[in-house]
Tab-separated table of C-alpha atoms in Angstrom:
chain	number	residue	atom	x	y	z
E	10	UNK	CA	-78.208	-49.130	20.506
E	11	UNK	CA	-80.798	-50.355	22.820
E	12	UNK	CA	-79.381	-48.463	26.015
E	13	UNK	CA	-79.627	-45.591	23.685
E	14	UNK	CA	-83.425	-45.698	22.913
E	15	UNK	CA	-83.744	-46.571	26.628
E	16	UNK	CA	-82.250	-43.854	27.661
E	17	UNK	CA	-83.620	-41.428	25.451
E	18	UNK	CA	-86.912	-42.774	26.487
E	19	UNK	CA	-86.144	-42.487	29.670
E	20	UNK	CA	-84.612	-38.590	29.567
E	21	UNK	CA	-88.274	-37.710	27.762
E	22	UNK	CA	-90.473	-39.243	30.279
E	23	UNK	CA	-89.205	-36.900	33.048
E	24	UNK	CA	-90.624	-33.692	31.530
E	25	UNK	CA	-93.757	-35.423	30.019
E	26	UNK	CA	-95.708	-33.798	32.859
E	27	UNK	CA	-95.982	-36.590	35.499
E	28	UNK	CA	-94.544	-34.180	38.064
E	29	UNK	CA	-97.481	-34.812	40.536
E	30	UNK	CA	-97.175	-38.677	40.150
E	31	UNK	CA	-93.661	-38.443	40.781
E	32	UNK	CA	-94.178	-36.278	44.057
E	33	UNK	CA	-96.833	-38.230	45.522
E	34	UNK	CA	-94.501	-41.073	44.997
E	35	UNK	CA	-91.349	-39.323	46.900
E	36	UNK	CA	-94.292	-38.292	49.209
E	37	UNK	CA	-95.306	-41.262	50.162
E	38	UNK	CA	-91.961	-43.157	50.787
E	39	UNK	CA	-90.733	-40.356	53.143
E	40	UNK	CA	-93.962	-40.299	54.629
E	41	UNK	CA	-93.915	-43.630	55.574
E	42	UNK	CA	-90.999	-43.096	57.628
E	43	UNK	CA	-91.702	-39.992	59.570
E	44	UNK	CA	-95.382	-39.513	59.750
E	45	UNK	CA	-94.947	-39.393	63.905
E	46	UNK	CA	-93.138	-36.717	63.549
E	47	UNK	CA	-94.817	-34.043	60.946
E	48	UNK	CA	-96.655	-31.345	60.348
E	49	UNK	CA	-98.316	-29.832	57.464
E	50	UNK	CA	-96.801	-27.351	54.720
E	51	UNK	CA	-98.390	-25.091	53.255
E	52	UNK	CA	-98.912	-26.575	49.674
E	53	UNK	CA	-100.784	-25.587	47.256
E	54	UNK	CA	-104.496	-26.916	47.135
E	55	UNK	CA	-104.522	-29.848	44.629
E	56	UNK	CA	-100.745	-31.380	46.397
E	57	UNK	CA	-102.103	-31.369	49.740
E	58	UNK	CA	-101.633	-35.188	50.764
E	59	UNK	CA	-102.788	-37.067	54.012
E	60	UNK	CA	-99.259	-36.581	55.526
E	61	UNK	CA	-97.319	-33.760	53.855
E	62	UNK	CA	-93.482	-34.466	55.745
E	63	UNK	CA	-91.177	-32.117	55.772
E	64	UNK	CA	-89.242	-31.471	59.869
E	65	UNK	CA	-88.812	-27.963	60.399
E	66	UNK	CA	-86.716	-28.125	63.001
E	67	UNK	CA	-83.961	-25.092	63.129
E	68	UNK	CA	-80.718	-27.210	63.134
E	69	UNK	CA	-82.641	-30.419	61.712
E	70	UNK	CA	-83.083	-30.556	57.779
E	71	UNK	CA	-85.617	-30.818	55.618
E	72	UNK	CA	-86.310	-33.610	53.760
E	73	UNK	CA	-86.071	-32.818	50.034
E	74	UNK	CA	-89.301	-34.056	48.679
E	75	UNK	CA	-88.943	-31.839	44.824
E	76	UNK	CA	-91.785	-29.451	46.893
E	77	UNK	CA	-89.642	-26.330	45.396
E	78	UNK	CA	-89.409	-27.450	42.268
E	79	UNK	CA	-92.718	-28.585	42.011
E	80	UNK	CA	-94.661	-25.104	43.093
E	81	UNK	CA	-92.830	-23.411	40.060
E	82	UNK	CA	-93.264	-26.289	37.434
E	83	UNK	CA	-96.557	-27.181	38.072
E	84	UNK	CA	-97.745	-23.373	37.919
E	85	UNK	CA	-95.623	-22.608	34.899
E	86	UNK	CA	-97.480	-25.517	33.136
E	87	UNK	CA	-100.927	-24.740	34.119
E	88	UNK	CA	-100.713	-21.463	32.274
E	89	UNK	CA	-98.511	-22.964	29.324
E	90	UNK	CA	-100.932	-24.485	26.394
E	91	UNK	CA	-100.370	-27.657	24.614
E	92	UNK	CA	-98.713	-26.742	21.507
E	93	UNK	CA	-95.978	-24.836	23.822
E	94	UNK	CA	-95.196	-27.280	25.869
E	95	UNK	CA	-94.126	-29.539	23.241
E	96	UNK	CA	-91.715	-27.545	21.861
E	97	UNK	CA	-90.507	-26.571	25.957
E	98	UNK	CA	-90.386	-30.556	25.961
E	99	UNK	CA	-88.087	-31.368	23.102
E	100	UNK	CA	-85.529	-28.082	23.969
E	101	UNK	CA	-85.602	-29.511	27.776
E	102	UNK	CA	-84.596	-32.909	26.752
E	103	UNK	CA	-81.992	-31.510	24.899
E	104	UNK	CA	-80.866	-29.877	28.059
E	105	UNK	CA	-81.100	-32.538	29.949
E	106	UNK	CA	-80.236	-35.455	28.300
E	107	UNK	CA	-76.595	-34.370	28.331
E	108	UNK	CA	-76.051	-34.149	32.408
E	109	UNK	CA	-77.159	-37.318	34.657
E	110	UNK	CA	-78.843	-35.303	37.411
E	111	UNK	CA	-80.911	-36.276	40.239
E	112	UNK	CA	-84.210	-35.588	38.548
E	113	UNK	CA	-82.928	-38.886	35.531
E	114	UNK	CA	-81.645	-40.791	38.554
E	115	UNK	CA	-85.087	-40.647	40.517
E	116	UNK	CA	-87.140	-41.280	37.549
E	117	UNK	CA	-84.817	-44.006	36.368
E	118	UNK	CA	-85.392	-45.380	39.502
E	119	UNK	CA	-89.507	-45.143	39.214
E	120	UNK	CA	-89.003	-46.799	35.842
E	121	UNK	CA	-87.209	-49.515	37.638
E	122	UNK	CA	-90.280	-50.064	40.035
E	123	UNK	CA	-88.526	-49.110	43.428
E	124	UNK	CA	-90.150	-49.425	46.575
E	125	UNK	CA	-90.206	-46.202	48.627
E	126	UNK	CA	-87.806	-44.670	47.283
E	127	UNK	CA	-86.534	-41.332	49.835
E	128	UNK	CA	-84.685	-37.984	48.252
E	129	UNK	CA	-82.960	-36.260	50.998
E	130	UNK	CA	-81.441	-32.837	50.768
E	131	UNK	CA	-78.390	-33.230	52.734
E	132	UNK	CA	-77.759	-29.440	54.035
E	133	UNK	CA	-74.438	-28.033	53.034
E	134	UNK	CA	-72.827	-27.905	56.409
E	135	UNK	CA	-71.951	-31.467	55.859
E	136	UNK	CA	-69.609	-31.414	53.040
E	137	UNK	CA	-70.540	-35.185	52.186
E	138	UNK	CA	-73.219	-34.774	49.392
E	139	UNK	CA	-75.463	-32.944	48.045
E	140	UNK	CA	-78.880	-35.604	47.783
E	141	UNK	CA	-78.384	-38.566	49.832
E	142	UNK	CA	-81.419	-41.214	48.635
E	143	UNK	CA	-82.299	-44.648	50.066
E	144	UNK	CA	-84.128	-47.402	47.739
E	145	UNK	CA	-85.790	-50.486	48.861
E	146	UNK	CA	-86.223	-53.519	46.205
E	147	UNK	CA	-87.981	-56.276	46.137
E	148	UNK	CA	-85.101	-58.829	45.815
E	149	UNK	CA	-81.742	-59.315	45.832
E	150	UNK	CA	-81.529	-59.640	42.002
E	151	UNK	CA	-83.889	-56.304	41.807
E	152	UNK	CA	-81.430	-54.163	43.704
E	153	UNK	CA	-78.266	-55.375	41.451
E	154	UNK	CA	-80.646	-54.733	38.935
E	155	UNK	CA	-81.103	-51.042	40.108
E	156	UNK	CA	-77.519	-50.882	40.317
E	157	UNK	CA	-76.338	-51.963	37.127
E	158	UNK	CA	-78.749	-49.687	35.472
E	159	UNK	CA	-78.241	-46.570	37.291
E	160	UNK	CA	-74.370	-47.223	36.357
E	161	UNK	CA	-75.703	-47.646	32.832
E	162	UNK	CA	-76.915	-44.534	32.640
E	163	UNK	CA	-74.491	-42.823	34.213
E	164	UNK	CA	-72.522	-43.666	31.416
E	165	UNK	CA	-73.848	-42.888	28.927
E	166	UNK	CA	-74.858	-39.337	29.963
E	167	UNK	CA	-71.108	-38.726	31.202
E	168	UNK	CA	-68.567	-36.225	29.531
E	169	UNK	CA	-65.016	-37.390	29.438
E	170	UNK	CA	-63.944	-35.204	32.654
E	171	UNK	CA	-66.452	-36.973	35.174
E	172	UNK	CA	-64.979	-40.145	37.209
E	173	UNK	CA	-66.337	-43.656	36.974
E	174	UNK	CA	-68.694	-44.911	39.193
E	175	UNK	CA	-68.153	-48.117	41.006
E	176	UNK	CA	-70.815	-49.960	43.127
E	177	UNK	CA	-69.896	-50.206	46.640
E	178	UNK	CA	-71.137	-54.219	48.125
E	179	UNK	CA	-71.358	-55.851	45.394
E	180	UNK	CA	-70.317	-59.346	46.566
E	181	UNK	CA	-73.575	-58.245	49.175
E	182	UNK	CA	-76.961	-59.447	48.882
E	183	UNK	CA	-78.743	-56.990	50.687
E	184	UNK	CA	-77.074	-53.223	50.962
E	185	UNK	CA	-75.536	-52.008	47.624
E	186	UNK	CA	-74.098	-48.477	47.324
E	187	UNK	CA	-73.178	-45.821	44.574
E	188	UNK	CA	-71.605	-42.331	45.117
E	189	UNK	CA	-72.048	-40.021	42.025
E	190	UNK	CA	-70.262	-37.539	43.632
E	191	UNK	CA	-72.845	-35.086	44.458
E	192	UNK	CA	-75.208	-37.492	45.278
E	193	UNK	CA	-75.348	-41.058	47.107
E	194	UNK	CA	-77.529	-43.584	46.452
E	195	UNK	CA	-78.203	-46.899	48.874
E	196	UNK	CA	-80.171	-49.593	47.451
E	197	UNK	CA	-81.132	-51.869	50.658
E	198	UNK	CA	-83.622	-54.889	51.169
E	199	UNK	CA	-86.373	-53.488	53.533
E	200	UNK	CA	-84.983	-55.582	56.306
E	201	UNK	CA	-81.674	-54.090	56.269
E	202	UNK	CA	-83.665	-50.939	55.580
E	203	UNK	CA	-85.184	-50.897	59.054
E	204	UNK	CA	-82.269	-52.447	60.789
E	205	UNK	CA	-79.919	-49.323	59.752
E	206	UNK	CA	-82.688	-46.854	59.671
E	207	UNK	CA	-80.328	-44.322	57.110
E	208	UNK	CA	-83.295	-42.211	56.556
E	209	UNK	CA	-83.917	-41.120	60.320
E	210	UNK	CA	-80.185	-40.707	61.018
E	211	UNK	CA	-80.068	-38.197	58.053
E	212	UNK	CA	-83.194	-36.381	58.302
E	213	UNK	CA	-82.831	-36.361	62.340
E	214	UNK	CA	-78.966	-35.067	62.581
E	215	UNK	CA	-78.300	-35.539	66.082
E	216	UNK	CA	-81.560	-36.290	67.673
E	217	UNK	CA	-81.881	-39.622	66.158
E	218	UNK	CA	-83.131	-42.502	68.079
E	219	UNK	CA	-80.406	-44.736	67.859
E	220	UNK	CA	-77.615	-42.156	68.436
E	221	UNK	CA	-79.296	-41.240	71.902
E	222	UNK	CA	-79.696	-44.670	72.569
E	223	UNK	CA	-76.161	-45.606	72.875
E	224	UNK	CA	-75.077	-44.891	76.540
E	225	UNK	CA	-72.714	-41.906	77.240
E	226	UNK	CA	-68.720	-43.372	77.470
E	227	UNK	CA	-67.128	-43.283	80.820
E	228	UNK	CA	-63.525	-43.590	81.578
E	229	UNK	CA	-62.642	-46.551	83.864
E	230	UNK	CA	-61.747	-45.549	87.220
E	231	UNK	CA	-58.197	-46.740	87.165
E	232	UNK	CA	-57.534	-44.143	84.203
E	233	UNK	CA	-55.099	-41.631	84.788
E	234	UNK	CA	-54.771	-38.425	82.392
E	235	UNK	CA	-51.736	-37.831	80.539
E	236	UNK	CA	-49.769	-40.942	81.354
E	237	UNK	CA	-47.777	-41.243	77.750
E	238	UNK	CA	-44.371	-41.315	78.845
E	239	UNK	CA	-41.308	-39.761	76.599
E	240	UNK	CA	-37.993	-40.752	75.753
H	14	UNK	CA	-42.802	-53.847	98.885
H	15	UNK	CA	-40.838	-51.227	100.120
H	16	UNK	CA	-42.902	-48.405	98.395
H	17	UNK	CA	-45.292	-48.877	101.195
H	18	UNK	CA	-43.739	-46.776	104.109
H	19	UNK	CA	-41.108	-44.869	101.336
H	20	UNK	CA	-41.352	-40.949	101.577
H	21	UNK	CA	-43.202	-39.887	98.272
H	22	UNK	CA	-40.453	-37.241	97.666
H	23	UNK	CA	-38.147	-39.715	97.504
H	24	UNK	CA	-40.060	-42.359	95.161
H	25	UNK	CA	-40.555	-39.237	92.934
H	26	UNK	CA	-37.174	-38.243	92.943
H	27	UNK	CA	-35.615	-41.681	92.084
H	28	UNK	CA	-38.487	-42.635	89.236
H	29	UNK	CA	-38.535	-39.115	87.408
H	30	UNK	CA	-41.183	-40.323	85.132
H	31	UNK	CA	-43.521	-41.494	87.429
H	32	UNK	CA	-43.895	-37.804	89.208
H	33	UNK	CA	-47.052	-37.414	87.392
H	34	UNK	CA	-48.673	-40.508	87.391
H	35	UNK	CA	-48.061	-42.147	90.323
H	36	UNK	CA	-48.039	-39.195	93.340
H	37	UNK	CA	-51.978	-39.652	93.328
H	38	UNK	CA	-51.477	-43.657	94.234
H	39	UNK	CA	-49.316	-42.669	96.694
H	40	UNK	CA	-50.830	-43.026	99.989
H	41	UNK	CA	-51.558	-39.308	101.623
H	42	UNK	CA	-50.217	-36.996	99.028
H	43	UNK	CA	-51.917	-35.254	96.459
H	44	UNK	CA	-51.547	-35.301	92.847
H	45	UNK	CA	-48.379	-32.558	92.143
H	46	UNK	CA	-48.459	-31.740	88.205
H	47	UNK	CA	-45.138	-30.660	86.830
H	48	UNK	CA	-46.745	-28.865	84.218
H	49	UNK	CA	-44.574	-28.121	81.040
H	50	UNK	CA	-44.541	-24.991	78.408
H	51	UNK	CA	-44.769	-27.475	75.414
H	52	UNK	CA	-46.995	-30.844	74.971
H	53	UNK	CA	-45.514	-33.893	74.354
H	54	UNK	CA	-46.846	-37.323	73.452
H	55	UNK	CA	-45.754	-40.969	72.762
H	56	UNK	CA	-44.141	-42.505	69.961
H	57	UNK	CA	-46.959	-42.692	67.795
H	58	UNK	CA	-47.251	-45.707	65.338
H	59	UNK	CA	-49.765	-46.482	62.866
H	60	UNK	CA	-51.795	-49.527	63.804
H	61	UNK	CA	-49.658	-52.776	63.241
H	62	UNK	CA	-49.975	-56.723	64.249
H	63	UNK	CA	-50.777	-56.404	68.253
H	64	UNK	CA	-51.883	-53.174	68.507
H	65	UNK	CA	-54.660	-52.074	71.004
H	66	UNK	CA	-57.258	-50.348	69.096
H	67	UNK	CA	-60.950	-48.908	70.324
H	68	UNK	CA	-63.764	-49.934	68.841
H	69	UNK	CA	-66.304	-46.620	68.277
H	70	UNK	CA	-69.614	-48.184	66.508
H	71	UNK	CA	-72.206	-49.155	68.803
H	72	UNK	CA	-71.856	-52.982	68.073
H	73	UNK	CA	-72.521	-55.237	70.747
H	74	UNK	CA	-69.657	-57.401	70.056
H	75	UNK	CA	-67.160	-53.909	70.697
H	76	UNK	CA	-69.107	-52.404	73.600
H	77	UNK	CA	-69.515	-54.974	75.760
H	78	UNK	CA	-66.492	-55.053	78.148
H	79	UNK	CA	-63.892	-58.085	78.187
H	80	UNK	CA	-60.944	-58.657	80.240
H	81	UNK	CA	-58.843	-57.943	76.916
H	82	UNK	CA	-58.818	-54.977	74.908
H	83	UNK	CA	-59.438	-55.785	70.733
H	84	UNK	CA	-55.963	-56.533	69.276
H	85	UNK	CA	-55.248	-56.554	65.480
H	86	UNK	CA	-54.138	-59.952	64.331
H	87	UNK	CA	-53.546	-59.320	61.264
H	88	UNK	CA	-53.430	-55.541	58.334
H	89	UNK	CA	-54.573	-56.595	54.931
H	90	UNK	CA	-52.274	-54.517	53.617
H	91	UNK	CA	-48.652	-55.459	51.306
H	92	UNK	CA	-46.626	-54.071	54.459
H	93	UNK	CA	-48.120	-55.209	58.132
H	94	UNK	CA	-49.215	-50.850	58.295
H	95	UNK	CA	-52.487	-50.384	58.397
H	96	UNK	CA	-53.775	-46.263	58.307
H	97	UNK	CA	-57.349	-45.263	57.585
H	98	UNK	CA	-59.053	-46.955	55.339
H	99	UNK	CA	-57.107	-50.240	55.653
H	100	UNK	CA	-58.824	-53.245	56.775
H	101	UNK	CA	-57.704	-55.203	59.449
H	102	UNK	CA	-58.307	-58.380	61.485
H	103	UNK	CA	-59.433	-58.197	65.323
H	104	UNK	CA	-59.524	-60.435	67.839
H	105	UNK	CA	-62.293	-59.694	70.315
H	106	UNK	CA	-63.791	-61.323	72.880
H	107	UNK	CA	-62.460	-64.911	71.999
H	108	UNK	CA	-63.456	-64.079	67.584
H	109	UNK	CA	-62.138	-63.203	65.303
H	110	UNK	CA	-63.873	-59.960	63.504
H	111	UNK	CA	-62.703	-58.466	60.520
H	112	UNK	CA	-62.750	-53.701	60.693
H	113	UNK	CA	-62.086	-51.069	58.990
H	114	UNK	CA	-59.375	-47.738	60.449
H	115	UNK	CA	-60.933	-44.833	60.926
H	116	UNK	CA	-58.422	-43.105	62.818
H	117	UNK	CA	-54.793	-43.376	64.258
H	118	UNK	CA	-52.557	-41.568	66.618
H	119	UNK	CA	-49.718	-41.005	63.885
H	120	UNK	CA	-49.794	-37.905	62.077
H	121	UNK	CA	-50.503	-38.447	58.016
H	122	UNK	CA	-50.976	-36.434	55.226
H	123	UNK	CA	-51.035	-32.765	55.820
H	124	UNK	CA	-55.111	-31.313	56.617
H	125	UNK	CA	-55.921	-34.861	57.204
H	126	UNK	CA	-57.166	-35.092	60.825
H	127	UNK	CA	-54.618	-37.201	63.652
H	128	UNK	CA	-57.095	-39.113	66.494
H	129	UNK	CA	-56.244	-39.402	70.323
H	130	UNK	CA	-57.015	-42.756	69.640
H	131	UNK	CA	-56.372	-45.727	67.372
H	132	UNK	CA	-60.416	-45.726	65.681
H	133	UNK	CA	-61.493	-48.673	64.399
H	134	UNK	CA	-64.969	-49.834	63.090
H	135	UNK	CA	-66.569	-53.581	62.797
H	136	UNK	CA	-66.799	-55.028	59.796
H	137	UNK	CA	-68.567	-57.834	58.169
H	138	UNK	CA	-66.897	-60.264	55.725
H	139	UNK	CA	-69.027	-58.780	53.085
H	140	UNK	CA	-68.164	-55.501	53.401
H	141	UNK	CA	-71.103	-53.842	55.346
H	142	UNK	CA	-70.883	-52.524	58.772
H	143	UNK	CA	-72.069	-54.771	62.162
H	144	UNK	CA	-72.726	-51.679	64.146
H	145	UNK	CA	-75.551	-49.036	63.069
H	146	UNK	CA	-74.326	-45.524	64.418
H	147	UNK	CA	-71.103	-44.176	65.114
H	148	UNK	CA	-70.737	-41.272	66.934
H	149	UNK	CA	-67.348	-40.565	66.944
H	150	UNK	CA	-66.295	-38.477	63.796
H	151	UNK	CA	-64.851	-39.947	60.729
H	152	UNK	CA	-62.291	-38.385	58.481
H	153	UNK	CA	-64.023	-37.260	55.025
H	154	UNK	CA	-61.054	-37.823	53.558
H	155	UNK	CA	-62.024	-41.884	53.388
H	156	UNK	CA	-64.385	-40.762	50.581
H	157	UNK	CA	-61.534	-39.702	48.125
H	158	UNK	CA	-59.900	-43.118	48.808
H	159	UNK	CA	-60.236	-46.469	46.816
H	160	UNK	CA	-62.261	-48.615	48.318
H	161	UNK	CA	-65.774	-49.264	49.433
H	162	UNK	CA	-66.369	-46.417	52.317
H	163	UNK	CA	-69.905	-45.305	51.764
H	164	UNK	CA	-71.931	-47.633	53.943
H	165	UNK	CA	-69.499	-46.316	56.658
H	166	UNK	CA	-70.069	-42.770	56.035
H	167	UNK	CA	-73.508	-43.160	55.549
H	168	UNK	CA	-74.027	-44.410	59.456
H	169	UNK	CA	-71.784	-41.693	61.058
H	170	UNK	CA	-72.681	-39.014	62.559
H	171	UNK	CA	-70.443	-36.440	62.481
H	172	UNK	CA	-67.536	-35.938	60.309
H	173	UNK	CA	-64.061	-34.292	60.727
């Protein structure tokens, strides 16, 4: 009964119309990671932000920061007038409260106070996922926390076809993992955090730091090609 | 000894399967490749007690060079097989370390992809990895099998 209300508190809160808190918070955690390396969109006047991030590089990708989204929502609601958008509210929620999508996962995860939280839109030449995000927490017990809640959730809002979900390092203190399929979530103490650096290696492909960093591999000089020998 | 002042033709000619690999140690002649119309490798195994294996994350406890190559001690599996995904027990440098397969030289399941190489990745006890990249490419495929894979996939950096 409880996760019930929860949840349907939860589903409600993500089209009350916090959609610029919610990108200045995605903002600022992916900010925080690549603010050497931006340079400005063009946003529209009242989202521009000390560090808009978003690489364009051609073969590098975009970090998915819900800028899309947020151009159309935003101007749809300015024009929209009160009474509307309550009735818009209550027919979204229905929508939405049947499908756990990445929009319930990161506002689940702003309800559960996470600490720069990064959305990244992994491009579809890698078949791996389709939103790969990173959350820090404040504690060990916060991040299982996270976890178990996330799972929660994903319960309840799943139809009988979808899989279970099971949380990857759980006998861990520091890195826990879930993969929903389409997307992948890493909940990580901000040590680990910078020791593993996730965020870089997915935003920056190939041209990450720590993948030039390890030294080219060279073949010993007593190797000789093609020395398997048959029966 | 003897091999010393023998003719290479004849060395060749009495150790068929050395033709290609030894005629470049030979002092004074060149390499000859008999070259075949067909490829042909080794007896490929999947990776069992003693088995050499190459470690591809950029660890410091697999990159720095020893005298011994990592051997699996022991596959934490119900038979002694270990294929991708399986964990296994490594003894490098002196330590034991526990890893994860990420690739073998023995053919699998059909459209799953065969390595030159027996792949293996450092593990913790706790599950998560001890290196922080990998470069070479890991099999997708490890997603769609039980067990816990995504802290793996989630340092590599290319996939096959």
């Amino acid at each position: 009964m409880s996760v019930f209300n929860s949840c349907n508190k939860l589903v409600s809160t993500v089209f009350k119309g916090s959609v610029l808190l919610r990108d200045t918070g995605v903002f600022r955690g992916v900010c925080s990671i690549n603010r050497h390396q931006c340079h400005s969109l063009r946003l529209p006047r009242h989202l521009t932000l000390t560090s808009a991030s978003c690489l364009q590089r051609p073969h590098v990708f975009t970090c998915h920061v819900d800028s899309r989204r947020c151009y159309s929502e935003v101007f749809g609601e300015r024009q929209e007038e009160s009474p509307e958008t309550n009735s818009h509210s209550t027919s979204h929620s229905q929508k939405t409260s049947n499908s756990f999508t990445l929009d319930v996962l990161v506002s689940l995860l702003r309800q559960e106070n996470a600490v720069d939280m990064c959305v990244i839109k992994v491009p579809d030449q890698i078949k791996y996922a389709e939103y790969f995000i990173v959350v820090s927490g404040v504690s060990p017990r916060h991040l299982r926390a996270m976890a178990l809640y996330a799972v929660k959730v994903y319960k309840f809002l799943k139809k009988d076809g979808d899989p279970n979900v099971r949380i990857e390092g759980k006998d861990t203190d520091e890195w826990m993992c879930i993969d929903f399929g389409k997307i992948v979530v890493h909940f990580m103490l901000p040590e680990t955090r910078d020791e593993y650096e996730l965020e870089k290696l997915w935003t920056l492909r190939n041209y990450d730091e720590q993948l030039r960093s390890i030294p080219a591999e060279k073949l010993p000089e007593d190797f000789i090609y093609d020395v398997d020998v048959t029966k | 000894m003897c091999f010393l002042s023998a003719d290479p033709e004849l060395v060749v000619m009495t150790f068929p399967h050395l033709s290609r690999s030894l005629t470049g140690l030979i002092a004074g002649s060149a390499p000859v490749f008999h070259h075949r119309a067909f490829s042909v490798t080794a007896v490929a195994a999947a990776i069992q007690k003693m088995t050499r294996v190459r470690v591809v994350d950029n660890s410091s406890l697999g990159n720095t060079p020893h005298h011994r190559p990592p051997r699996v001690i022991h596959v934490y599996t119900k038979n002694g097989v270990g294929k991708v995904g399986d964990t296994v027990l490594l003894a490098i440098k002196g330590q034991k370390k526990k890893a994860l397969i990420v690739g073998h030289k023995m053919p699998g399941d059909r459209m799953t992809p065969r390595f030159d190489s027996n792949n293996v990745v450092l593990i913790e006890n706790n599950g998560n990895p001890t290196g922080t990249r990998i470069k070479v490419p890991i099999p997708t495929h490890l997603r769609k099998l039980e067990g816990d894979y995504s802290k793996v996939l989630a340092i590599a950096c290319s996939f096959v």
